[in-house]
XYZ file of C-alpha atoms in Angstrom:
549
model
C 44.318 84.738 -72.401
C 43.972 88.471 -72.200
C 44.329 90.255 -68.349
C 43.275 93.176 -69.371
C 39.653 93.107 -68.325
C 40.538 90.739 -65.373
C 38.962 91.928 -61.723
C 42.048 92.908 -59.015
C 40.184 91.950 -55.329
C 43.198 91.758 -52.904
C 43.589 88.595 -50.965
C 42.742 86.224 -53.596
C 45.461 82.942 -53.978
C 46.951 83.262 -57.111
C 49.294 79.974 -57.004
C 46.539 78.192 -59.620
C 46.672 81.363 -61.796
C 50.471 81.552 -61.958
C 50.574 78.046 -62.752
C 48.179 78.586 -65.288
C 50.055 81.315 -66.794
C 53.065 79.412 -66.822
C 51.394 76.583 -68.801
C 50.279 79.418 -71.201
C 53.622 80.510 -71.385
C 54.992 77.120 -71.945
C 52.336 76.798 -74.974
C 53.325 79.731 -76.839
C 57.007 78.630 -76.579
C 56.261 75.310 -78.427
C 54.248 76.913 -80.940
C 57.240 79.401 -81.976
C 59.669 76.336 -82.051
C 57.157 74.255 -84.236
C 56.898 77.285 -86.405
C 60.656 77.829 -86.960
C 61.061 74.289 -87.395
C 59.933 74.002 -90.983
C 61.693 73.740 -94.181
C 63.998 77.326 -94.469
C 63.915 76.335 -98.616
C 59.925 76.968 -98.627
C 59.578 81.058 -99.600
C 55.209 80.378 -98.787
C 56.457 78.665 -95.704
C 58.526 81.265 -94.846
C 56.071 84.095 -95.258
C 53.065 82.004 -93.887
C 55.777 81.467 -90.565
C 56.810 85.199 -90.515
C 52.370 86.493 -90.136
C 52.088 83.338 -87.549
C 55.098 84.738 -85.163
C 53.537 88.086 -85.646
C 50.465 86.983 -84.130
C 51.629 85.053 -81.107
C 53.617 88.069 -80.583
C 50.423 90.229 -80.686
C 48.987 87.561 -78.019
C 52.062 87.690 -75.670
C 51.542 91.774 -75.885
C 47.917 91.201 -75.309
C 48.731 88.944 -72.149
C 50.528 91.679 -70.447
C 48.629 92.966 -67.521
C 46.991 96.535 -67.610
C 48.903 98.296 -65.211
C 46.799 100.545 -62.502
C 48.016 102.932 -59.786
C 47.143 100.483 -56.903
C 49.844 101.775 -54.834
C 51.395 98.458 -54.572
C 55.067 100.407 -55.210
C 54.295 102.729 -52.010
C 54.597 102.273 -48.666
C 51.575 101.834 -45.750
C 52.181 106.257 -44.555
C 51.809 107.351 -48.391
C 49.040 105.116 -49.247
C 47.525 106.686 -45.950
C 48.529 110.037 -47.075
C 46.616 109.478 -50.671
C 43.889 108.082 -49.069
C 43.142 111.408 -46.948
C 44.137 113.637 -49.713
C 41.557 111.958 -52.301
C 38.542 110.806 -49.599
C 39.008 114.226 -47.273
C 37.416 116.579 -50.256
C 35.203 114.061 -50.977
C 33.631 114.273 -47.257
C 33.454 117.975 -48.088
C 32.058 118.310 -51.295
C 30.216 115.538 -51.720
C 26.736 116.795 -52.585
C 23.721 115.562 -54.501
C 22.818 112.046 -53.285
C 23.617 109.032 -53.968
C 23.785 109.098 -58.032
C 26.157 111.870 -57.827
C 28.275 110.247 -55.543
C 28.916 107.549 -57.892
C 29.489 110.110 -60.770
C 32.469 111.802 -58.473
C 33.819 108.440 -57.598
C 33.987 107.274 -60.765
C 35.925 110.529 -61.946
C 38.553 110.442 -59.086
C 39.485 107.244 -58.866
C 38.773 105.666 -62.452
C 39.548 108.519 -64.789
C 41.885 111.193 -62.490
C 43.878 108.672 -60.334
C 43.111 105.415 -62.130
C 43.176 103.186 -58.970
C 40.760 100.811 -60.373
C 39.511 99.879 -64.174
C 36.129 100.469 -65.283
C 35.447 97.222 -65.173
C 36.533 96.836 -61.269
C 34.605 100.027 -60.895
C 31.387 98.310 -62.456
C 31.778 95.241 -60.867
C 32.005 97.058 -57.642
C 29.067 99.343 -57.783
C 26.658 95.939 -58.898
C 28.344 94.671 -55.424
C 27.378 97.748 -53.475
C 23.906 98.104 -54.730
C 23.281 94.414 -53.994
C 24.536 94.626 -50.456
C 22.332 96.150 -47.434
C 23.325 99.586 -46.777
C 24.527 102.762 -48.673
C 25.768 102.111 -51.877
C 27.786 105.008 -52.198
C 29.667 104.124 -49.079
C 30.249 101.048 -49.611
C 31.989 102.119 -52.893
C 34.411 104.523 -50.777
C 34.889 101.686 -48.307
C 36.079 99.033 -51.153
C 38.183 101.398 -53.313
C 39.724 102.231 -49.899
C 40.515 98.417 -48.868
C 41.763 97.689 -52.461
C 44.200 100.648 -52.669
C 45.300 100.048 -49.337
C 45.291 96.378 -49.200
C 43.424 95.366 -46.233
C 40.721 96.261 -44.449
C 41.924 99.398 -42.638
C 41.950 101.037 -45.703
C 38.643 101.154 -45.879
C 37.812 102.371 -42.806
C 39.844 104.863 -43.056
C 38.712 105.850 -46.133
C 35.024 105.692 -44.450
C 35.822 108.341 -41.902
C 37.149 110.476 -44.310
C 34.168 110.898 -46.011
C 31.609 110.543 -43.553
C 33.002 111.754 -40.360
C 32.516 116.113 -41.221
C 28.718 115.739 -41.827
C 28.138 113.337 -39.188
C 30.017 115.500 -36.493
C 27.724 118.163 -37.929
C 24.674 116.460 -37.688
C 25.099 114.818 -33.991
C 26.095 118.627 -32.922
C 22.903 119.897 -34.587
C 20.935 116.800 -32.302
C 21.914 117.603 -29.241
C 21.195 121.334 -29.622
C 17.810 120.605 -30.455
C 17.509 118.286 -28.093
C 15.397 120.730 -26.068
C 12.360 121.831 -27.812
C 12.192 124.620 -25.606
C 14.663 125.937 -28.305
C 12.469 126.025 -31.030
C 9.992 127.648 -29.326
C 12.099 130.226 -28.440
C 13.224 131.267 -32.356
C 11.019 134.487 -34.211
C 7.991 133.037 -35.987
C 9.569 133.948 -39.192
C 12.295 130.805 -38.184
C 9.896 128.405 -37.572
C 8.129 129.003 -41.046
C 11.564 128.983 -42.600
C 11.874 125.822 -41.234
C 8.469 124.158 -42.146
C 9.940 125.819 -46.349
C 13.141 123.050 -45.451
C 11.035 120.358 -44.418
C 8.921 120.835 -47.230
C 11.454 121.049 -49.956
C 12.498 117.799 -48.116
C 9.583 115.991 -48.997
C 10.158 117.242 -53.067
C 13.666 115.416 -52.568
C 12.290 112.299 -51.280
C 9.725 112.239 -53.704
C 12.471 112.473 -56.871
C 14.959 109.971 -54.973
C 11.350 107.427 -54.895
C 10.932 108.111 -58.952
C 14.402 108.136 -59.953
C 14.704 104.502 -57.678
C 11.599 103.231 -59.429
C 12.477 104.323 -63.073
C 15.726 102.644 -62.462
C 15.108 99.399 -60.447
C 11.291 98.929 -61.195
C 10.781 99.066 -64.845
C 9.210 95.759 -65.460
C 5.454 94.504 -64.343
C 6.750 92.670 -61.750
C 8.613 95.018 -59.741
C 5.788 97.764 -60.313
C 3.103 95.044 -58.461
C 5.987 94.216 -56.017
C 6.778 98.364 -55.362
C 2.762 99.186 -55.034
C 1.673 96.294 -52.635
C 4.803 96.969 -50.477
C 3.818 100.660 -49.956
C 0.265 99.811 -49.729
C 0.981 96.833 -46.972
C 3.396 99.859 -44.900
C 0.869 102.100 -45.286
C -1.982 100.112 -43.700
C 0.322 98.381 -41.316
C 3.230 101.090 -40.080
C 4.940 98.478 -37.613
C 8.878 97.620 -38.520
C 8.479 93.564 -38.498
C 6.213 94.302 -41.414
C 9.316 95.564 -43.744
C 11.083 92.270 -42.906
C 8.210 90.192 -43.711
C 7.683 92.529 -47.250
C 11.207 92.385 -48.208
C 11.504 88.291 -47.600
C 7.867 87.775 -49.331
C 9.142 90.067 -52.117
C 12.470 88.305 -52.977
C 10.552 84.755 -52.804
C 7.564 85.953 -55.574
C 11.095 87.134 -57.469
C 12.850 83.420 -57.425
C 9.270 81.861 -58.504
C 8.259 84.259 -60.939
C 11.434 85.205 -62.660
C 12.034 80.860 -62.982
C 8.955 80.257 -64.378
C 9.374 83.029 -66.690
C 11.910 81.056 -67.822
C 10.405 77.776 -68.490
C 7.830 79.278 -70.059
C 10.062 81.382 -72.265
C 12.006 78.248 -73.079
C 8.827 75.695 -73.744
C 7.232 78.706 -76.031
C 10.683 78.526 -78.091
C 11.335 74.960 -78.160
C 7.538 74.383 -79.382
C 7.792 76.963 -82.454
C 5.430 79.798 -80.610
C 7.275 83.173 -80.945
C 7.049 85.769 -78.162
C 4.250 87.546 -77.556
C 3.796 91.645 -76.241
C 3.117 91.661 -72.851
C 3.058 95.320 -72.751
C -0.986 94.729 -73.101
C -3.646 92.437 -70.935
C -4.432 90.908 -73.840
C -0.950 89.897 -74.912
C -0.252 88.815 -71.296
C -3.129 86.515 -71.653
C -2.370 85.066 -75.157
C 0.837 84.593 -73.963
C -0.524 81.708 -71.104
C -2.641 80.381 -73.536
C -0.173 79.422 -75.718
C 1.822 78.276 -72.693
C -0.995 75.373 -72.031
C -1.044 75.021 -75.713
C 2.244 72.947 -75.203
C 0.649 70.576 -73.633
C -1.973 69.398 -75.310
C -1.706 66.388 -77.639
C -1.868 68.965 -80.803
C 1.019 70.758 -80.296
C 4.765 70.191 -81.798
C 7.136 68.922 -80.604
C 10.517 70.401 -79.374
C 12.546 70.023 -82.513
C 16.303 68.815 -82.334
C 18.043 71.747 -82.962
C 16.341 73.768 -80.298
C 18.316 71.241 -78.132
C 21.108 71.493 -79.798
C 21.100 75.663 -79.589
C 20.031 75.173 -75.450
C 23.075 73.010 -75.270
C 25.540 74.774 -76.543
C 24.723 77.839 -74.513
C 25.038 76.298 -71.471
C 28.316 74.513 -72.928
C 29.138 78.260 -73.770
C 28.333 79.414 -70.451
C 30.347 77.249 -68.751
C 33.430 77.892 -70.801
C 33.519 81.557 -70.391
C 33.230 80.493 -66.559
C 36.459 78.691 -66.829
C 37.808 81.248 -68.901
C 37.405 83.928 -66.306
C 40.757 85.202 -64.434
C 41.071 86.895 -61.257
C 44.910 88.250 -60.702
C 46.071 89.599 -57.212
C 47.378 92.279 -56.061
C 48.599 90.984 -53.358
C 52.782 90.865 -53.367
C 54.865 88.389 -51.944
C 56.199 90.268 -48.847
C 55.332 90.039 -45.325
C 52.725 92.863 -45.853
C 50.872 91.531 -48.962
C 50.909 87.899 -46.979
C 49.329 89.673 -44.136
C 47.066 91.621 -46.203
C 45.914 88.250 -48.111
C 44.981 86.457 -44.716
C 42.532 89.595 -44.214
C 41.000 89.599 -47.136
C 41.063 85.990 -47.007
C 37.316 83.948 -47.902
C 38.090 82.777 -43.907
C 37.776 85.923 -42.551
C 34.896 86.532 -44.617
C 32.704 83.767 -43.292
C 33.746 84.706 -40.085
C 32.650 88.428 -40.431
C 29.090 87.117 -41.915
C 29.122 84.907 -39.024
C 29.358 87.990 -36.864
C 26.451 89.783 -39.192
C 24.038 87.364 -38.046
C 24.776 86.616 -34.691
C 24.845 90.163 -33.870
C 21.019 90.597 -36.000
C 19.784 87.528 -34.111
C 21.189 88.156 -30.888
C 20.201 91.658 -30.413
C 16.874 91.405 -31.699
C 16.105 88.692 -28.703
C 18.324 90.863 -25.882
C 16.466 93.554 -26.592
C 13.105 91.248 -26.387
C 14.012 90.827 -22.295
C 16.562 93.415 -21.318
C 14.427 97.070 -21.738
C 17.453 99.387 -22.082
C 17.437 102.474 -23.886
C 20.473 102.816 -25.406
C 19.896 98.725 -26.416
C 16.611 99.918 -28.328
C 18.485 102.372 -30.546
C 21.582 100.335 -31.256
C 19.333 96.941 -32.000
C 16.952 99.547 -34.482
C 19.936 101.074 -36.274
C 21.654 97.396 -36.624
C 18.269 96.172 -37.721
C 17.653 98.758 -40.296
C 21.166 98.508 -41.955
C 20.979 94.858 -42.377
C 17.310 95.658 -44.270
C 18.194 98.776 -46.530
C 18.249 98.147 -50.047
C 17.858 100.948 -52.863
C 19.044 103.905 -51.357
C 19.651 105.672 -48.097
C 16.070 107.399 -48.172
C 14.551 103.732 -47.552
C 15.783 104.803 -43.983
C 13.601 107.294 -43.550
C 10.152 105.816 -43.300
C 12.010 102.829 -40.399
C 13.359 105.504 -38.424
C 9.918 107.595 -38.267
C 8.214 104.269 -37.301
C 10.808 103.156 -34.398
C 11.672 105.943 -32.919
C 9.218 108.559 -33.442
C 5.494 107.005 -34.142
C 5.642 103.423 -31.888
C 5.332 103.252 -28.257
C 8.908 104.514 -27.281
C 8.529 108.194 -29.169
C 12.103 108.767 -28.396
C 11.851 111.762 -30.887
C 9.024 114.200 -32.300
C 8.011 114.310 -36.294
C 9.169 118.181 -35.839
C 12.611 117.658 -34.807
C 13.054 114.300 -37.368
C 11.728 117.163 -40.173
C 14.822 119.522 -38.820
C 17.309 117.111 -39.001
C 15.826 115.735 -42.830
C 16.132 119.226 -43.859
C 19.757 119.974 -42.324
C 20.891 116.423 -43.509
C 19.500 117.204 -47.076
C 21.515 120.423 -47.518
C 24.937 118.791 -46.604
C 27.162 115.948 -48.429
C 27.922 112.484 -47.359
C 25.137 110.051 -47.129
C 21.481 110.299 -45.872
C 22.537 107.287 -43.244
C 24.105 110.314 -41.319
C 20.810 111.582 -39.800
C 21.203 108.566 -37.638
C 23.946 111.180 -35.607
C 21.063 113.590 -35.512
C 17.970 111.142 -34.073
C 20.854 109.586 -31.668
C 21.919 113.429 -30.603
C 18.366 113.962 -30.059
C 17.529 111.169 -28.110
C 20.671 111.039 -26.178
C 23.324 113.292 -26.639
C 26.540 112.244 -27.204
C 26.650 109.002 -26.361
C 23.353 108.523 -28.099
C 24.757 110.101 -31.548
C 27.223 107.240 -31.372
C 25.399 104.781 -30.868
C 22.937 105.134 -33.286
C 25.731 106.055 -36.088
C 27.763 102.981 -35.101
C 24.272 100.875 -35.285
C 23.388 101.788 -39.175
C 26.996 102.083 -40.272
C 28.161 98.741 -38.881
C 26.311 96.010 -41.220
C 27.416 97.714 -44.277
C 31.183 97.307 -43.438
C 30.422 93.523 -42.509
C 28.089 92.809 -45.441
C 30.884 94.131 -47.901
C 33.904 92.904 -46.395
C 32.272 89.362 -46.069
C 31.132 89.494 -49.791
C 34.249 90.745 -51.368
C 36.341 87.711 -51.018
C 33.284 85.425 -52.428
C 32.445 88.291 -54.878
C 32.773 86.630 -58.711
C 30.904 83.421 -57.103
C 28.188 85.284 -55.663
C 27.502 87.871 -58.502
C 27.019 84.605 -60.793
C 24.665 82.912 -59.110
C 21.087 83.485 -60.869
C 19.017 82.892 -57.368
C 20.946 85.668 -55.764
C 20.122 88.329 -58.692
C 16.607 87.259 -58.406
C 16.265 87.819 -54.866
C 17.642 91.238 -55.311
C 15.407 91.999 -57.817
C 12.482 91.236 -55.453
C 13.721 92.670 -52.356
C 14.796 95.997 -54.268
C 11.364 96.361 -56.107
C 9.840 95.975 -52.536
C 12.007 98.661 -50.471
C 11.336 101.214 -53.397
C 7.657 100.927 -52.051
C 8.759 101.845 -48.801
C 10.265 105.089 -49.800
C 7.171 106.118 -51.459
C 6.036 105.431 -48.246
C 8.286 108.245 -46.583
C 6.876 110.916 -48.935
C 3.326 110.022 -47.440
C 4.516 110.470 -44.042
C 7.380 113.261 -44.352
C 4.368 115.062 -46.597
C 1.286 114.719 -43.684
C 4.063 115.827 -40.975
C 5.038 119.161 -43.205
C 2.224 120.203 -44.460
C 0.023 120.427 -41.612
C -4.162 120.311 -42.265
C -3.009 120.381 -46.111
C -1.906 124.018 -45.350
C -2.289 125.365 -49.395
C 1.186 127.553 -48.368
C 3.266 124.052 -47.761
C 1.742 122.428 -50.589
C 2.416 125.141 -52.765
C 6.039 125.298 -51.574
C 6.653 121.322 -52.023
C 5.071 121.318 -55.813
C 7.435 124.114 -56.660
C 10.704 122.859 -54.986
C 10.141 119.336 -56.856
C 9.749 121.565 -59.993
C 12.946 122.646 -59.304
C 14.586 119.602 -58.486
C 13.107 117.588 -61.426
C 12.867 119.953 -64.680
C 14.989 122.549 -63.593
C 17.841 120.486 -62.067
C 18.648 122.772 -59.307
C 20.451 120.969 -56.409
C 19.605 119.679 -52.990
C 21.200 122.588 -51.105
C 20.202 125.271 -53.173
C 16.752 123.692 -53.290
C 16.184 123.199 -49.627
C 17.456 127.243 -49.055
C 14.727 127.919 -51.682
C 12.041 125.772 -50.184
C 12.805 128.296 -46.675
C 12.391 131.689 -48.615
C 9.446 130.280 -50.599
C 7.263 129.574 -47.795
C 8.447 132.297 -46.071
C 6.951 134.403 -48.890
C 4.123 132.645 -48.840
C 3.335 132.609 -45.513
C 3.624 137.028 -45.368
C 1.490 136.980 -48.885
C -1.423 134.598 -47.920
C -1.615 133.614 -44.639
C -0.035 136.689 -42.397
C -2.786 139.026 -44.248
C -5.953 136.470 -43.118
């Protein structure tokens, strides 16, 4: 039973495995003694007993766990002291969204520090992307609470790598605060700006293609991804995206299971698959569905039983087969740590999720307090983001700057877009910005704390339950639905982020977002250097068409 592609989560009870092992142990050990104990006078024997020792000594090698640096050998100050000196750069330098934050995670802690396998690193990122909130920050959160142990690794890991663009961004809020400001800056300023907010709406518009060509490949999630945007569009009001995102992930779990009885009846009745890359194909293919049920058809043949019962009989030996060792050591500290990280402490924090989504949501409904608004929308809209950090965009447009409240303008959300797409760290961080904006300090907090907050509970309530819940066919379905439908909503964004920068179709703007998304997408410049461009361009444009008029 090999180790070496065995998930580490700290926390887990390893008593069955180490009995387990022991048994193993106590196996091999009775095979060597059965093997010696043959007749020494027998040369074959003898040879044919030498090859079978070599082998179980091949298995006992094979059985020896792949050794990482966890940091289980150092102390609590110099697993701090790794954490800042690995997650501190990371704040700095971490440009390029989302995908590319993965791509530098994966090279410092995999391949440069190998903290984690590939196959923890994997296992972790389908986690993340399954879970409500960033994905990339979730990562940095759970390779922080498994190097550290518990889960003050991971927030310390968190404000690491967030905290130097989000003190940037809630400093850039509350100096724009006052729109008297803007108004105050040379013309030339104001078209720079409208270039960023325009080269804004080309990033946007590759994060939406790059999240469909990834997540919405099949029929399905294309029909799920166009009526979502198409509902939004028509019906801009934030209950909507709930109502989307729970009617997407229920067509999932019915489609995507009779998929599979179909599928299976087609195969069990001697009618290969069909191309359903065509209308007509689609069609044949539910017409020899019904086929199967009329009295002319075959019937399921033996052997097709046979084959679907030993895959389940397969399936549910490589379930028992599956190992999870622990990290977690037998001193007062790795006891400690394993009551954290306990599946307790994870019900109770997804306990907390809820009851903090429920109860604020009907607060807010009779007690009409500002700074209750913001936190309630931020909470709301982490608990609801899936694909991506841009899905954000088009929830905080519609709360805060386009429903009754208008606690901020389109122009100064635009700003902060721009400022927040030229710096590293995650796109959740213009919720420092809107909360600078709408009040100050204070308000910055608030609204950071709001959006950041259910992706530490989602993720440290999952992790303990995680090889359960990444099994269970219902839950990948959902996600499947509820992803397809949030992509639509970040189409969405480009609509609006597009009608607020490029004002009466002005043909400078428009030029200046078609050639920062050629850029971006077949020239592969980066954000930063994209967003400076996007400024100079329409600046240019604005002196070569518009200033001679």
């Amino acid at each position: 039973m090999s180790k070496d592609n065995s998930t580490t989560y700290p926390g887990i009870d390893d008593s069955e495995l180490m009995l387990e092992e022991e048994n193993d142990d106590n196996t091999i050990a009775e095979r060597k003694i059965n093997i010696v104990n043959i007749d020494e006078g027998n040369d074959e024997q003898q040879e044919e007993t030498t090859n079978q020792l070599d082998e179980i000594n091949q298995e006992i090698e094979r059985q020896q766990p792949t050794t990482h640096n966890n940091g289980l050998e150092r102390s609590p100050l110099l697993k701090l002291w790794d954490l800042t000196m690995a997650m501190l750069p990371l704040g700095i330098l971490s440009f390029g969204g989302p995908l590319a934050h993965i791509s530098i995670l994966e090279e410092f802690f995999v391949k440069k520090r190998n903290w984690i396998s590939d196959e923890q690193f994997t296992e972790l990122f389908a986690m993340c992307q399954s879970l409500p909130g960033p994905t990339s920050t979730q990562m940095v959160i759970a390779i922080g609470t498994i190097y550290f142990g518990n889960q003050f690794g991971g927030i310390f890991s968190f404000l690491l790598f967030d905290l130097p663009t989000a003190f940037v961004m809630a400093i850039a809020g509350i100096f724009l605060s006052d729109q008297n400001v803007m108004k105050g800056l040379p013309s030339w300023v104001n078209i720079m700006l409208n270039g960023f907010a325009c080269a804004c709406v080309s990033i946007v518009a590759q994060a939406a293609w790059m999240l469909s060509s990834k997540l919405a490949k099949s029929k399905l999630a294309k029909t799920l991804l166009i009526l979502s945007a198409s509902i939004f569009l028509v019906f801009p009001i934030s209950w909507v995206i709930v109502v989307l995102m729970i009617v997407g992930g229920l067509i999932s779990i019915v489609a995507g299971y009779l998929e599979e009885f179909i599928d299976k009846r087609m195969k069990r009745y001697g009618i290969d698959s069909m191309d359903e890359s065509t209308w007509k194909g689609y069609v044949m293919k539910w017409i020899s569905f019904f086929k199967t049920f009329t009295k002319n058809s075959r019937p399921p043949l033996q052997e097709d039983y046979n084959e679907e019962t030993s895959q389940v009989e397969e399936e549910e030996k490589k379930k028992k087969n599956e190992r999870i060792t622990s990290t977690t050591s037998t001193t007062t500290l790795g006891r400690w740590n394993a009551i954290l990280m306990s599946p307790l402490v994870g019900a109770f924090l997804l306990v907390i999720f809820f009851a903090l989504l429920i109860g604020l949501f009907i607060t807010k409904m009779f007690v009409k307090w500002d700074k209750l608004i913001w936190f309630e929308g931020f909470f709301r809209m982490g608990c609801l983001i899936f694909g991506g950090g841009h899905v954000v965009l088009p929830m905080i447009l519609s709360e805060f700057a386009e429903n009754e409240h208008k606690f901020i303008t389109e122009d100064q959300f635009m700003n902060g877009l721009a400022l927040q797409s030229a710096l590293p760290g995650p796109m959740f961080n213009i919720s420092a910005y809107v909360g600078g904006v709408m009040g100050s300090v204070l308000g910055a907090f608030i609204c950071w704390l709001g959006l950041f907050l259910p992706a530490f509970l989602t993720i440290y309530a999952v992790l303990p339950f995680w090889k359960k819940y990444r099994e269970k066919k219902i839950i990948q379905k959902i996600l499947f639905g509820v992803n397809a439908t949030a992509i639509g909503f970040v189409y969405v964004a480009v609509f609006m982020l597009f009608k607020t920068s490029v004002i009466n179709y002005n043909i400078a703007s428009t030029v200046t977002v078609l050639l920062t998304f050629g850029l971006l997408c077949v020239y592969d410049w980066s954000a930063p250097i994209v967003i400076i461009m996007g400024g100079l361009i329409r600046v240019a444009l604005f002196y070569a068409l518009e200033n001679n008029k």
